[in-house]
Tab-separated table of C-alpha atoms in Angstrom:
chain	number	residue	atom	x	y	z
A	1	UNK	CA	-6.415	2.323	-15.377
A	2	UNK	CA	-8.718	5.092	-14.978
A	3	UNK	CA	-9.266	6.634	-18.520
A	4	UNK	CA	-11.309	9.330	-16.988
A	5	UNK	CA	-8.297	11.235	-15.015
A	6	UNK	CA	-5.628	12.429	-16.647
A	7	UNK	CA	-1.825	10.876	-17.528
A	8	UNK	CA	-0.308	12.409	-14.366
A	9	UNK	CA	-2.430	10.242	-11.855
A	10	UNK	CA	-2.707	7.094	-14.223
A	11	UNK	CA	0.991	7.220	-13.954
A	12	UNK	CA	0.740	7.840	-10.302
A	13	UNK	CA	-1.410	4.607	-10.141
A	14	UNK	CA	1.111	2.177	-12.084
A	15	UNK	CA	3.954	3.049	-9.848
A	16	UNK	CA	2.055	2.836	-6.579
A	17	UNK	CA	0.246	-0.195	-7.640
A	18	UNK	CA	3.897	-1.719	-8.249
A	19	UNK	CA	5.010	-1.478	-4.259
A	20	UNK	CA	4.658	-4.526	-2.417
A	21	UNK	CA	1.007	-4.902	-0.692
A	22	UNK	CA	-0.747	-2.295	-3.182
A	23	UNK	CA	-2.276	-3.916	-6.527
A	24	UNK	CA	-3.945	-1.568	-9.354
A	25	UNK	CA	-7.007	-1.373	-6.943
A	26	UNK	CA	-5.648	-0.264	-3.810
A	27	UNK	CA	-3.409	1.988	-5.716
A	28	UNK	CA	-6.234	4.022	-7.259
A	29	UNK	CA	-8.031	4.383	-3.846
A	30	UNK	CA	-4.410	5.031	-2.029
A	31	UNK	CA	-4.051	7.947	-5.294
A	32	UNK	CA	-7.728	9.111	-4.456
A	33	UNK	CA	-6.727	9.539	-0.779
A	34	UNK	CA	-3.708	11.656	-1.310
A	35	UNK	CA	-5.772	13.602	-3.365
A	36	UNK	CA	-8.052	14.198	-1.006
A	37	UNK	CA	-5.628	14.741	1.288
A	38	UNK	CA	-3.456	17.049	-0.751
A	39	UNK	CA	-1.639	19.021	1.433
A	40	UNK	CA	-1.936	16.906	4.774
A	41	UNK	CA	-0.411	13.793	2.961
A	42	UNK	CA	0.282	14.149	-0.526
A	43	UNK	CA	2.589	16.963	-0.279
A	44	UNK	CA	4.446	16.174	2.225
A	45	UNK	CA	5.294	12.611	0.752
A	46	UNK	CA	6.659	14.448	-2.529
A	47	UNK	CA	8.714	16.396	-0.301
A	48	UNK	CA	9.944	13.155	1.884
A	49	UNK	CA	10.490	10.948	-1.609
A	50	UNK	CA	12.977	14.068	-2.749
A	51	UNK	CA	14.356	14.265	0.955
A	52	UNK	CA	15.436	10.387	0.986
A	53	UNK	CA	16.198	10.613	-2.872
A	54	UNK	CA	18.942	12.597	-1.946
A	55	UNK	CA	20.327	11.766	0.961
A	56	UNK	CA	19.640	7.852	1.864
A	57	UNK	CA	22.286	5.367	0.763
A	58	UNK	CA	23.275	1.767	1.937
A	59	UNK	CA	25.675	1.609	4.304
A	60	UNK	CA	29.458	1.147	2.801
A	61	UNK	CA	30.405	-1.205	6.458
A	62	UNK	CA	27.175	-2.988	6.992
A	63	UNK	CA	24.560	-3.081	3.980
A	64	UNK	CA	21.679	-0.994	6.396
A	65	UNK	CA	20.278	1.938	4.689
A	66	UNK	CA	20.239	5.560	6.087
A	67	UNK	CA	20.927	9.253	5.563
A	68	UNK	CA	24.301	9.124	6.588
A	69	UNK	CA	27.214	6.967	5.675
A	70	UNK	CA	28.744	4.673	7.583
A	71	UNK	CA	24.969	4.098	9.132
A	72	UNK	CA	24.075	5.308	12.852
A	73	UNK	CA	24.186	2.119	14.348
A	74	UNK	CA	27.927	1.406	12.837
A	75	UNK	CA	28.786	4.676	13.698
A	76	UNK	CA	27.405	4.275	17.303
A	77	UNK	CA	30.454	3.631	20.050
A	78	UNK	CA	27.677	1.869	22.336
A	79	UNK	CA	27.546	-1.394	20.577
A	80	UNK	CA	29.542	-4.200	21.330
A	81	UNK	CA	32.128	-4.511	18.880
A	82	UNK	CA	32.350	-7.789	19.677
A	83	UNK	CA	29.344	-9.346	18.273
A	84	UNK	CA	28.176	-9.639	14.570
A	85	UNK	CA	24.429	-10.122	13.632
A	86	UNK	CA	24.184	-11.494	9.996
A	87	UNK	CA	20.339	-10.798	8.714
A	88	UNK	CA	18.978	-11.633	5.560
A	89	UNK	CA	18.303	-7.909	4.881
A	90	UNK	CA	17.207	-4.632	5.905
A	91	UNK	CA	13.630	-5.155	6.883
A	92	UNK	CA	15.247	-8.116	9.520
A	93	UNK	CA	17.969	-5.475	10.755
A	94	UNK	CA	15.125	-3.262	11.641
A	95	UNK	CA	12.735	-5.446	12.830
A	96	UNK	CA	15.983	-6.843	15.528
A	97	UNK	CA	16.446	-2.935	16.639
A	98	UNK	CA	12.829	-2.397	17.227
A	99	UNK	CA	13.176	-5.376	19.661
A	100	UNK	CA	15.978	-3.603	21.066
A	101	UNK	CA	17.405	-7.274	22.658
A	102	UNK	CA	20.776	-6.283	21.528
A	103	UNK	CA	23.361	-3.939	21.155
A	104	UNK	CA	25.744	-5.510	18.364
A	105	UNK	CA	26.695	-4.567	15.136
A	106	UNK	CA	25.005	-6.064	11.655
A	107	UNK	CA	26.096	-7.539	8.760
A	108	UNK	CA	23.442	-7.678	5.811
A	109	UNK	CA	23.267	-10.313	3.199
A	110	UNK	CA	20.886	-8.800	0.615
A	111	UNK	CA	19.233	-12.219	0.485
A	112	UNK	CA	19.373	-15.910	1.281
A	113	UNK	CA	20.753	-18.834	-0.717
A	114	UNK	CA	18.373	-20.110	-2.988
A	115	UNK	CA	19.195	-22.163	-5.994
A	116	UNK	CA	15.837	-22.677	-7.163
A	117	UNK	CA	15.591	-18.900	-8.018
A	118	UNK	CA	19.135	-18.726	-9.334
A	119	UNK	CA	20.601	-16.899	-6.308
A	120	UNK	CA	24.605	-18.149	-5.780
A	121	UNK	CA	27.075	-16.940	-2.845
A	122	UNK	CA	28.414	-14.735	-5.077
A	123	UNK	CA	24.821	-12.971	-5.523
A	124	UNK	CA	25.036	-12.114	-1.444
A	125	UNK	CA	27.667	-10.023	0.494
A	126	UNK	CA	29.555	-12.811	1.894
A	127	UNK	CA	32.981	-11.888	1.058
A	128	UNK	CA	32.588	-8.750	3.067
A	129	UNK	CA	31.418	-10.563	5.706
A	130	UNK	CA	34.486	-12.660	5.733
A	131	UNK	CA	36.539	-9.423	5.151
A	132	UNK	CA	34.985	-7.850	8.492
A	133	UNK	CA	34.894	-10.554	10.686
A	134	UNK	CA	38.959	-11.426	9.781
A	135	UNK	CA	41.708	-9.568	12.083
A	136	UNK	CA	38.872	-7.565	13.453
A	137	UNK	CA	37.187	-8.015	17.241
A	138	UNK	CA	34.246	-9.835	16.271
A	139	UNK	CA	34.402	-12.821	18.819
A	140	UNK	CA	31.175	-13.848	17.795
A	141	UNK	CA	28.771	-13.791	14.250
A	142	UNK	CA	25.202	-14.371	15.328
A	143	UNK	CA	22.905	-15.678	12.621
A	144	UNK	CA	19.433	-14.562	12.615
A	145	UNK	CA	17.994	-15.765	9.593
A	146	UNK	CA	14.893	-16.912	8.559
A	147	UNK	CA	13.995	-20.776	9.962
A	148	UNK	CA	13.223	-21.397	6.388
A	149	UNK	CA	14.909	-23.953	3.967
A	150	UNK	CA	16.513	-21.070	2.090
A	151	UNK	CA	17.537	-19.515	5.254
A	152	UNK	CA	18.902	-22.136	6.992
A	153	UNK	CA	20.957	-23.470	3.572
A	154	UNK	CA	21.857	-20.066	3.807
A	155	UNK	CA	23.264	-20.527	7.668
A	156	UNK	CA	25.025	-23.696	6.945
A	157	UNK	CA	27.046	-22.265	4.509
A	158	UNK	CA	28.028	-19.015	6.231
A	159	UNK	CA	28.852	-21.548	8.829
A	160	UNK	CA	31.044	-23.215	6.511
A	161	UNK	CA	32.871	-19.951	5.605
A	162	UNK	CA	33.852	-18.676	8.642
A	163	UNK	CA	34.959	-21.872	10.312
A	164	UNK	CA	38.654	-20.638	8.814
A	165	UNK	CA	38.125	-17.355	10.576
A	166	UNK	CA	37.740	-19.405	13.688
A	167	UNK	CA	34.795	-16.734	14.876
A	168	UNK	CA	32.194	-18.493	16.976
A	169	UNK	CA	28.971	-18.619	14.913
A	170	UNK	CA	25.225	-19.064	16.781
A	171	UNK	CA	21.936	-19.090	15.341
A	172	UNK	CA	18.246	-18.128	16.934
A	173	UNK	CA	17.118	-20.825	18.973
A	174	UNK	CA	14.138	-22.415	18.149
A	175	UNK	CA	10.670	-23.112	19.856
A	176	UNK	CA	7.933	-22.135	20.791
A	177	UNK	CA	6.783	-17.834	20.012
A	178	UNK	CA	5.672	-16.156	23.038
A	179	UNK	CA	2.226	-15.824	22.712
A	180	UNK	CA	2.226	-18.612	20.778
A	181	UNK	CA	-0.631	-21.201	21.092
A	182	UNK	CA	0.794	-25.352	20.871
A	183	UNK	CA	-2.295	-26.740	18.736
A	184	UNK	CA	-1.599	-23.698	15.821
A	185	UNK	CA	2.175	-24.568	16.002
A	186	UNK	CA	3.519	-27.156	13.403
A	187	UNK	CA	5.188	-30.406	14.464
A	188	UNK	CA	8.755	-29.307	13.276
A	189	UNK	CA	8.489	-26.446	15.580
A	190	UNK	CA	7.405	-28.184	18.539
A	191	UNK	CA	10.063	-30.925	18.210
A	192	UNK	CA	12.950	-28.845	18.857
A	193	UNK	CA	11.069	-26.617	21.081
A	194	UNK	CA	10.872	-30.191	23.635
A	195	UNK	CA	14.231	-30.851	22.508
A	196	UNK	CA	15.686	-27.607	23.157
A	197	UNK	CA	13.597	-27.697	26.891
A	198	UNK	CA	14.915	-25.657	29.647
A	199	UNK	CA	14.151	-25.992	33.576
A	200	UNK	CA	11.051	-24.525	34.669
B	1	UNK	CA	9.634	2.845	13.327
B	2	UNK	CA	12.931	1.494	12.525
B	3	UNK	CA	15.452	3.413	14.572
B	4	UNK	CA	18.429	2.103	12.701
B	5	UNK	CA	17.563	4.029	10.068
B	6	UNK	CA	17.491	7.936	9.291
B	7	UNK	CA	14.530	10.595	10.294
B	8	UNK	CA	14.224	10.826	6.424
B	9	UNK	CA	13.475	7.119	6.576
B	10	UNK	CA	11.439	7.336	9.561
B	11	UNK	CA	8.988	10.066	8.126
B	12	UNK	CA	8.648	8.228	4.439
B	13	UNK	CA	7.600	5.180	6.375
B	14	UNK	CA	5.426	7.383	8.681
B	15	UNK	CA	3.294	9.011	5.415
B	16	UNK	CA	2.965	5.837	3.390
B	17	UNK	CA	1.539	4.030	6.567
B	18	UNK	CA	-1.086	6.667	6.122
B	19	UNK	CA	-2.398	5.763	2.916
B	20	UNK	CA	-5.656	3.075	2.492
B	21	UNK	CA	-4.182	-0.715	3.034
B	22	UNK	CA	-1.157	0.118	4.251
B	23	UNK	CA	0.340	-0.252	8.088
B	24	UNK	CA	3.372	0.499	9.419
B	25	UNK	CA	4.780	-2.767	8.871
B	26	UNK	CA	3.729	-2.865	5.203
B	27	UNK	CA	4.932	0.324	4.732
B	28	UNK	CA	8.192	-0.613	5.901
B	29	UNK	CA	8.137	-3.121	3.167
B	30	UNK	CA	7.149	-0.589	0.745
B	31	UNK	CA	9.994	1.966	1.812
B	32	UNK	CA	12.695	-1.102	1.205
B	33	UNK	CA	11.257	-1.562	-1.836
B	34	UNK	CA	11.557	2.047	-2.805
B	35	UNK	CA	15.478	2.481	-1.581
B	36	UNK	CA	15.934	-1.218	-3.654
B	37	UNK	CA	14.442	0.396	-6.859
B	38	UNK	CA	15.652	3.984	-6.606
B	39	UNK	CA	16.034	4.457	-10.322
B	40	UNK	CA	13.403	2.853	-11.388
B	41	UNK	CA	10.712	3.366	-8.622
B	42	UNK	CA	11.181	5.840	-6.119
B	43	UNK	CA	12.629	8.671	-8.297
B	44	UNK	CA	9.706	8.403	-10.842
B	45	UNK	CA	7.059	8.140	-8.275
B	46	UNK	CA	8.516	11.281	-6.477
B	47	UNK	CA	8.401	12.924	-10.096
B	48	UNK	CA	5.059	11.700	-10.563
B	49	UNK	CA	3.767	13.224	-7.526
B	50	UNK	CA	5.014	16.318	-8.041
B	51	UNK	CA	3.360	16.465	-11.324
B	52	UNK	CA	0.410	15.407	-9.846
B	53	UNK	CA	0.466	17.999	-7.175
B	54	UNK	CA	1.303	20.786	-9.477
B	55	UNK	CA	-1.682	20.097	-12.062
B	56	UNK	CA	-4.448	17.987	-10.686
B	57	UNK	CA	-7.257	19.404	-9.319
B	58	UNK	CA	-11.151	18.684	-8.930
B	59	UNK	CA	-13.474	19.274	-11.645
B	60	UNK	CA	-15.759	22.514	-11.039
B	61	UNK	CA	-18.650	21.067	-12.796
B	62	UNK	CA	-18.461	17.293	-11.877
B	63	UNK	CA	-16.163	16.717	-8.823
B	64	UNK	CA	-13.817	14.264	-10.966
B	65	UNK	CA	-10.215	14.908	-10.329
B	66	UNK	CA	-8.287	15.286	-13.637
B	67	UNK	CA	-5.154	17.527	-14.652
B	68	UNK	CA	-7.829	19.887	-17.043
B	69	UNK	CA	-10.552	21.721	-15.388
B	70	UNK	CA	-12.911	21.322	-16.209
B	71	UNK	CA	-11.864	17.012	-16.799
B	72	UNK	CA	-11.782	15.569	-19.556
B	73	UNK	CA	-15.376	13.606	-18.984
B	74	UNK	CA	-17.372	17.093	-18.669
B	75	UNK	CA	-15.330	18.392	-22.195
B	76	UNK	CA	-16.210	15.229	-24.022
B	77	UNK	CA	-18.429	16.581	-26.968
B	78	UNK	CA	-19.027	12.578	-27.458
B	79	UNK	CA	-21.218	12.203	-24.374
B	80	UNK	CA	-24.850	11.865	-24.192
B	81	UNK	CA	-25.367	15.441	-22.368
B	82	UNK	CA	-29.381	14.180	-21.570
B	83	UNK	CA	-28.071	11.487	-18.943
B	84	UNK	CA	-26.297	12.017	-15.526
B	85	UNK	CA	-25.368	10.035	-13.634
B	86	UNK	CA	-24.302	10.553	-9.947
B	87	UNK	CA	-22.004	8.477	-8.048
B	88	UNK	CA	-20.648	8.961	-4.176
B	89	UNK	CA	-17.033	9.696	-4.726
B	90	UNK	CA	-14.495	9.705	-7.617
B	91	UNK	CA	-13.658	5.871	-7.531
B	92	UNK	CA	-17.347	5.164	-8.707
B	93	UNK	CA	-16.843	7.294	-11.242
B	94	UNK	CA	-13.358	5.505	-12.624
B	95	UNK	CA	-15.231	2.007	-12.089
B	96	UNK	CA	-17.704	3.015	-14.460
B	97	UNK	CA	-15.526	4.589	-16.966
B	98	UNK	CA	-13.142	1.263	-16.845
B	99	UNK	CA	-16.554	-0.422	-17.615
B	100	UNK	CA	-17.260	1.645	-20.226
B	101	UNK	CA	-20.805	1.069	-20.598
B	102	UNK	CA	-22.122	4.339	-20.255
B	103	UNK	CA	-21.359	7.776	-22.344
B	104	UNK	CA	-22.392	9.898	-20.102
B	105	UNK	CA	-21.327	12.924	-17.663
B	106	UNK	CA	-21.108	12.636	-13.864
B	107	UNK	CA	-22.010	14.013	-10.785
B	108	UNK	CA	-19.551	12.974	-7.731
B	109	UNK	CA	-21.613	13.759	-4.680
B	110	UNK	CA	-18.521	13.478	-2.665
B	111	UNK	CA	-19.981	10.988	0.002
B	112	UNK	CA	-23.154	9.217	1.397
B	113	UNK	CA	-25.934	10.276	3.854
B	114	UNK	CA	-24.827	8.794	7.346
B	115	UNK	CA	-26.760	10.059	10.228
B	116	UNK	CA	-24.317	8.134	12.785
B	117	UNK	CA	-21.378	9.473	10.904
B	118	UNK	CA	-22.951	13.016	10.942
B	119	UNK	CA	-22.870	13.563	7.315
B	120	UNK	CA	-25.808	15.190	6.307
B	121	UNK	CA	-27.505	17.384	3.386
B	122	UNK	CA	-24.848	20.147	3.885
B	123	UNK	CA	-22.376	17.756	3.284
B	124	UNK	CA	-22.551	16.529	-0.158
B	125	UNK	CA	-22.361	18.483	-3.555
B	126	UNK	CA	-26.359	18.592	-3.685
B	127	UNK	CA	-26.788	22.064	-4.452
B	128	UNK	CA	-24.693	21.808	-7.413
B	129	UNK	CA	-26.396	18.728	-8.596
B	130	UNK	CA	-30.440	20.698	-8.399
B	131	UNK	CA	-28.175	23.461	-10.762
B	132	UNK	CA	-26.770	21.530	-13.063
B	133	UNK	CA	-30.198	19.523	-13.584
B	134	UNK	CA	-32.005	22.751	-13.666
B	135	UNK	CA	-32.875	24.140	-16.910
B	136	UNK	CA	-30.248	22.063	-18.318
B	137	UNK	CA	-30.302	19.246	-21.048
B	138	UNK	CA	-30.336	16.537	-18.770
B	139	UNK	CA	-33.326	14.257	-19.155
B	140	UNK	CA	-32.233	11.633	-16.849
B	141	UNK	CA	-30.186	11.466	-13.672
B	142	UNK	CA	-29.312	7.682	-13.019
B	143	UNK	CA	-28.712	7.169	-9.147
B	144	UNK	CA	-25.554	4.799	-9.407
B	145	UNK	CA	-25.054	4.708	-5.496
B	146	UNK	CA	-24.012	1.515	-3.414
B	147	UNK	CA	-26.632	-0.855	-2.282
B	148	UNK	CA	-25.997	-0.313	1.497
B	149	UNK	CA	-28.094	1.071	3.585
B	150	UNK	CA	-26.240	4.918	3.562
B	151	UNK	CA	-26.475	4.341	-0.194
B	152	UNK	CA	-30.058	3.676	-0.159
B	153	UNK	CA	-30.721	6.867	2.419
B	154	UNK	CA	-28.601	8.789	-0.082
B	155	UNK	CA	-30.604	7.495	-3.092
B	156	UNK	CA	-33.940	8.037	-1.404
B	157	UNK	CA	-32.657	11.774	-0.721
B	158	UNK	CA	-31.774	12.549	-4.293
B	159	UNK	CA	-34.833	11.326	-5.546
B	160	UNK	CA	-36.835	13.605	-3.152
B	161	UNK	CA	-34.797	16.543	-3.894
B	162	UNK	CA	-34.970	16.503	-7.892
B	163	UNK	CA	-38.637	15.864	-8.054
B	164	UNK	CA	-39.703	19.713	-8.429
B	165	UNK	CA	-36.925	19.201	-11.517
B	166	UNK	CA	-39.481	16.951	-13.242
B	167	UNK	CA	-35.775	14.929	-14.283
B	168	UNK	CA	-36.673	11.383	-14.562
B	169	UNK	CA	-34.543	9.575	-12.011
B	170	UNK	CA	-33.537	5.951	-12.233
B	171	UNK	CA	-31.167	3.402	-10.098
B	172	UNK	CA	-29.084	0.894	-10.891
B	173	UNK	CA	-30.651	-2.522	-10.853
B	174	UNK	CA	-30.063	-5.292	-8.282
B	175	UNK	CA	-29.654	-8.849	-8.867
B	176	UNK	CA	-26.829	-11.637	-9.135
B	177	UNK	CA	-23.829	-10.117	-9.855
B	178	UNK	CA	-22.252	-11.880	-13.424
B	179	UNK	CA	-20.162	-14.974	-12.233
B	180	UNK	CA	-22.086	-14.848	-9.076
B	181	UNK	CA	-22.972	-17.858	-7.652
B	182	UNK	CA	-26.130	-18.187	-5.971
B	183	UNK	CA	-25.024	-20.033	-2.746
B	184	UNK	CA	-23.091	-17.396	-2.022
B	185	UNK	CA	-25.074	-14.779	-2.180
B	186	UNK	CA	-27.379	-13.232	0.391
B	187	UNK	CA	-31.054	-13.308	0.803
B	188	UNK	CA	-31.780	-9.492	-0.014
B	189	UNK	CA	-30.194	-9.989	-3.270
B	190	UNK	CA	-32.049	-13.446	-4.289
B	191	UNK	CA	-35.101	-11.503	-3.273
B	192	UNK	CA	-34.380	-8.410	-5.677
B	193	UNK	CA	-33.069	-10.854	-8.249
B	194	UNK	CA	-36.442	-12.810	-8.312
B	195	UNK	CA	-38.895	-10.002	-7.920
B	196	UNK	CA	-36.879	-8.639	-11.010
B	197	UNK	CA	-36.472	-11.386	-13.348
B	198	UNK	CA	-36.589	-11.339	-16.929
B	199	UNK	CA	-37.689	-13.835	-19.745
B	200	UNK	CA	-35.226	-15.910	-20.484
């Protein structure tokens, strides 16, 4: 920590350096640049921190965060009532509306299944997923989760769950990422992308 | 910009993308993060930047930034007021104060020489380092600059300028950095480290 500034920016430091991406390093030059750029940056981030402080909130319906409450897109009339996307969390919710591929609502876990680091069912928001998709007009729960062990343990077991519902439940298809080059791609990945072939 | 969520959202993720080593995507991460820890992240750091912005400014003498003016390097009775040593911005300076192997005071030029980048003379806190050397108790002014070529330029230009001073001048020495290993390193700095070798 920089001994030679005063308690107000070591402090500044420790909790910057504890975001995700920024260590103690890049937190001292990221503190050094809003210095620098006091009233371009710096100020205006105060003022943003206080603006979300006190008015974000996760969504009551869904588990998205925003300013108001239910969230804009469960509050939006445009989207297919129809159709459920389970993600894994917020960043995946987001990074699906950037895409803009569909107009559907979202159901978010707050994480995936993982028993090596002591995360249970009853650690995610499953029974309000059960809760929203029973009596309701969801004809359809889509699950885009992570292709990773965690997240597909975590798919076969929502799977599992709502088979009582009798909701249809899809996953992502797997294959091959546009863009994507064959000889970086691993085998696993290639496999179902020739199983899962489709005419040319 | 994630258009699921609020403009308070939006413009948090917006500003934090602006600081050094982050992008939009890690800031996303980062803003998550924030909402996830509210208590114990985001409401402290918002504190903590207030603070900040309310009481740290930039040393008049030196150019440190510290919440005292003039910081709490320059007040140090402790410090060897014959030796200064001038670095290129305020990071330099906390680098060699986490070192601790100086007691000395600073001079924070606020930037390198760099013709292409059209920082010149004007540019840089020179006239306040000739003052300060002037008539003053300084004896030495140790040039700790980075060994790049702007560095050098900058070094070269100090030296120049403080020689009607009669101040002895000094740089840091070049060699293998400690834990360095030689494979790795380049041919400049074998050179240097040769020419300059000690008995062992």
């Amino acid at each position: 920590m920089p001994a030679a500034a005063g308690p107000e920016i070591e402090r500044l430091v420790q909790l910057l350096a504890r975001l995700p991406g920024l260590g103690p390093r890049s937190a001292r030059r990221a503190v050094l640049h809003l210095i620098k750029k006091r009233e371009q940056l710096m100020a205006p981030l105060a003022t943003a921190l206080d603006d979300a402080l006190a008015k974000v909130s996760v969504c009551r319906i869904c588990g998205n965060i925003d300013s108001v409450n239910p969230c804009s897109v469960c509050a939006d009339p445009r989207r297919d009532p129809s159709l459920l996307v389970v993600v894994e969390d917020v960043a995946d919710l987001w990074a699906l509306e950037r895409a803009s591929v569909i107009q559907a609502r979202y159901h978010v876990l707050g994480g995936t299944l993982s028993p090596l680091d002591g995360v249970g069912p009853d650690d995610l928001n499953l029974a309000g997923l059960v809760g929203r998709v029973t009596g309701s007009d969801v004809r359809e729960v889509i699950l885009a989760l992570d292709a990773t062990v965690d997240g597909q343990t975590t798919a076969h077991y929502v799977t599992d769950l709502l088979r009582p519902t009798g909701v249809k439940v899809s996953r992502l298809a797997h294959g091959v990422p546009v863009g994507g080059e064959l000889d970086y791609l691993d085998e696993g990945t290639l496999a179902q992308a020739l199983r899962a072939r489709t005419p040319a």
